[in-house]
Amino acid sequence: MPTYLFSCTVCGAFDLIRPMSESGAPAECPSCARPARRVLAAPALRSLPTGLRSALDAQHRSADLPDVVTSPPPRTGRVQRRVTDPRQLRLPRP
Ligand SMILES: [Zn+2]
């Protein structure tokens, strides 16, 4: 659902998420409950790739309701060390 910008004469601007079919419907300020008028602004388009968008949505969801885990995630295999300088191979190993 799109986000619309409204302006209250007392409290100022606020965002409201509502269906497009209700874009022209009157709104009331969430702080003082007075009628607010819609302000036309640049559209907040979501043109992100699907994977990035779902990751950002999960990040926002986890801010309020984090997932609870009981064990660490499984290891995916041996960690590859990237050698950019051959002198790194002669350094002592831990
Ligand atoms: Zn207000």
PDB file of C-alpha atoms and ligand atoms in Angstrom:
ATOM      1  CA  MET A   1       0.000   0.000   0.000  1.00  0.00           C
ATOM      2  CA  PRO A   2       1.268   3.475  -0.769  1.00  0.00           C
ATOM      3  CA  THR A   3       2.199   6.071   1.794  1.00  0.00           C
ATOM      4  CA  TYR A   4       0.445   9.439   1.605  1.00  0.00           C
ATOM      5  CA  LEU A   5       1.575  12.665   3.167  1.00  0.00           C
ATOM      6  CA  PHE A   6      -0.976  14.668   5.138  1.00  0.00           C
ATOM      7  CA  SER A   7      -0.647  17.949   6.958  1.00  0.00           C
ATOM      8  CA  CYS A   8      -2.375  19.044  10.146  1.00  0.00           C
ATOM      9  CA  THR A   9      -2.696  22.798  10.666  1.00  0.00           C
ATOM     10  CA  VAL A  10      -1.655  22.407  14.320  1.00  0.00           C
ATOM     11  CA  CYS A  11       0.732  19.414  14.478  1.00  0.00           C
ATOM     12  CA  GLY A  12       2.346  19.477  11.037  1.00  0.00           C
ATOM     13  CA  ALA A  13       2.987  16.732   8.482  1.00  0.00           C
ATOM     14  CA  PHE A  14       2.450  13.009   9.006  1.00  0.00           C
ATOM     15  CA  ASP A  15       2.468   9.908   6.812  1.00  0.00           C
ATOM     16  CA  LEU A  16      -0.505   7.643   6.383  1.00  0.00           C
ATOM     17  CA  ILE A  17      -0.459   4.212   4.748  1.00  0.00           C
ATOM     18  CA  ARG A  18      -3.758   3.407   3.075  1.00  0.00           C
ATOM     19  CA  PRO A  19      -5.103   1.694  -0.048  1.00  0.00           C
ATOM     20  CA  MET A  20      -5.035   3.663  -3.291  1.00  0.00           C
ATOM     21  CA  SER A  21      -8.835   3.516  -3.401  1.00  0.00           C
ATOM     22  CA  GLU A  22      -8.887   5.661  -0.248  1.00  0.00           C
ATOM     23  CA  SER A  23      -6.226   8.135  -1.362  1.00  0.00           C
ATOM     24  CA  GLY A  24      -8.680  11.032  -1.600  1.00  0.00           C
ATOM     25  CA  ALA A  25     -10.610  10.235   1.550  1.00  0.00           C
ATOM     26  CA  PRO A  26     -10.344  12.730   4.390  1.00  0.00           C
ATOM     27  CA  ALA A  27      -7.980  11.918   7.209  1.00  0.00           C
ATOM     28  CA  GLU A  28      -7.694  13.064  10.765  1.00  0.00           C
ATOM     29  CA  CYS A  29      -4.504  13.881  12.577  1.00  0.00           C
ATOM     30  CA  PRO A  30      -3.282  10.994  14.773  1.00  0.00           C
ATOM     31  CA  SER A  31      -2.230  13.463  17.494  1.00  0.00           C
ATOM     32  CA  CYS A  32      -5.124  15.919  17.777  1.00  0.00           C
ATOM     33  CA  ALA A  33      -7.830  14.214  15.656  1.00  0.00           C
ATOM     34  CA  ARG A  34      -8.452  17.385  13.631  1.00  0.00           C
ATOM     35  CA  PRO A  35      -9.096  17.054   9.901  1.00  0.00           C
ATOM     36  CA  ALA A  36      -5.905  17.031   7.885  1.00  0.00           C
ATOM     37  CA  ARG A  37      -5.411  17.804   4.226  1.00  0.00           C
ATOM     38  CA  ARG A  38      -3.414  15.690   1.851  1.00  0.00           C
ATOM     39  CA  VAL A  39      -0.152  17.139   0.551  1.00  0.00           C
ATOM     40  CA  LEU A  40       1.020  16.130  -2.894  1.00  0.00           C
ATOM     41  CA  ALA A  41       4.643  15.044  -2.868  1.00  0.00           C
ATOM     42  CA  ALA A  42       7.006  12.913  -4.902  1.00  0.00           C
ATOM     43  CA  PRO A  43       5.824   9.293  -4.908  1.00  0.00           C
ATOM     44  CA  ALA A  44       7.717   6.860  -2.727  1.00  0.00           C
ATOM     45  CA  LEU A  45       8.195   4.151  -5.312  1.00  0.00           C
ATOM     46  CA  ARG A  46       9.626   0.815  -4.309  1.00  0.00           C
ATOM     47  CA  SER A  47      11.869  -0.098  -7.195  1.00  0.00           C
ATOM     48  CA  LEU A  48      14.285  -2.230  -5.199  1.00  0.00           C
ATOM     49  CA  PRO A  49      15.196  -5.759  -6.251  1.00  0.00           C
ATOM     50  CA  THR A  50      12.927  -8.376  -4.692  1.00  0.00           C
ATOM     51  CA  GLY A  51      15.633  -9.946  -2.515  1.00  0.00           C
ATOM     52  CA  LEU A  52      16.790  -6.614  -1.154  1.00  0.00           C
ATOM     53  CA  ARG A  53      13.216  -5.478  -0.524  1.00  0.00           C
ATOM     54  CA  SER A  54      12.367  -8.657   1.428  1.00  0.00           C
ATOM     55  CA  ALA A  55      15.604  -8.325   3.436  1.00  0.00           C
ATOM     56  CA  LEU A  56      14.775  -4.721   4.318  1.00  0.00           C
ATOM     57  CA  ASP A  57      11.208  -5.704   5.250  1.00  0.00           C
ATOM     58  CA  ALA A  58      12.566  -8.477   7.489  1.00  0.00           C
ATOM     59  CA  GLN A  59      14.952  -5.983   9.071  1.00  0.00           C
ATOM     60  CA  HIS A  60      12.089  -3.593   9.861  1.00  0.00           C
ATOM     61  CA  ARG A  61       9.961  -6.441  11.240  1.00  0.00           C
ATOM     62  CA  SER A  62      12.778  -7.704  13.447  1.00  0.00           C
ATOM     63  CA  ALA A  63      13.219  -4.253  14.999  1.00  0.00           C
ATOM     64  CA  ASP A  64       9.933  -4.678  16.849  1.00  0.00           C
ATOM     65  CA  LEU A  65       9.553  -8.452  16.901  1.00  0.00           C
ATOM     66  CA  PRO A  66      12.928 -10.211  16.637  1.00  0.00           C
ATOM     67  CA  ASP A  67      13.135 -13.900  15.793  1.00  0.00           C
ATOM     68  CA  VAL A  68      14.125 -16.108  18.725  1.00  0.00           C
ATOM     69  CA  VAL A  69      16.717 -18.795  18.007  1.00  0.00           C
ATOM     70  CA  THR A  70      17.771 -21.644  20.268  1.00  0.00           C
ATOM     71  CA  SER A  71      20.973 -22.651  18.473  1.00  0.00           C
ATOM     72  CA  PRO A  72      23.551 -21.097  16.188  1.00  0.00           C
ATOM     73  CA  PRO A  73      23.037 -21.504  12.444  1.00  0.00           C
ATOM     74  CA  PRO A  74      24.696 -24.571  10.857  1.00  0.00           C
ATOM     75  CA  ARG A  75      28.128 -24.161   9.388  1.00  0.00           C
ATOM     76  CA  THR A  76      28.105 -24.021   5.642  1.00  0.00           C
ATOM     77  CA  GLY A  77      31.563 -25.458   5.102  1.00  0.00           C
ATOM     78  CA  ARG A  78      35.170 -24.565   5.487  1.00  0.00           C
ATOM     79  CA  VAL A  79      35.970 -20.880   5.481  1.00  0.00           C
ATOM     80  CA  GLN A  80      38.152 -20.001   2.520  1.00  0.00           C
ATOM     81  CA  ARG A  81      41.016 -17.678   3.254  1.00  0.00           C
ATOM     82  CA  ARG A  82      41.688 -15.190   0.560  1.00  0.00           C
ATOM     83  CA  VAL A  83      45.360 -14.627  -0.070  1.00  0.00           C
ATOM     84  CA  THR A  84      46.134 -11.360  -1.750  1.00  0.00           C
ATOM     85  CA  ASP A  85      49.851 -11.322  -1.004  1.00  0.00           C
ATOM     86  CA  PRO A  86      51.996 -14.508  -1.189  1.00  0.00           C
ATOM     87  CA  ARG A  87      53.887 -13.398   1.947  1.00  0.00           C
ATOM     88  CA  GLN A  88      50.676 -14.047   3.916  1.00  0.00           C
ATOM     89  CA  LEU A  89      51.213 -17.807   3.374  1.00  0.00           C
ATOM     90  CA  ARG A  90      54.470 -17.661   5.397  1.00  0.00           C
ATOM     91  CA  LEU A  91      52.820 -16.048   8.407  1.00  0.00           C
ATOM     92  CA  PRO A  92      52.358 -18.253  11.508  1.00  0.00           C
ATOM     93  CA  ARG A  93      48.985 -19.990  11.824  1.00  0.00           C
ATOM     94  CA  PRO A  94      46.892 -19.818  15.006  1.00  0.00           C
TER      95      PRO A  94
HETATM   96 ZN    ZN B   1      -2.911  17.583  14.668  1.00  0.00          ZN
END
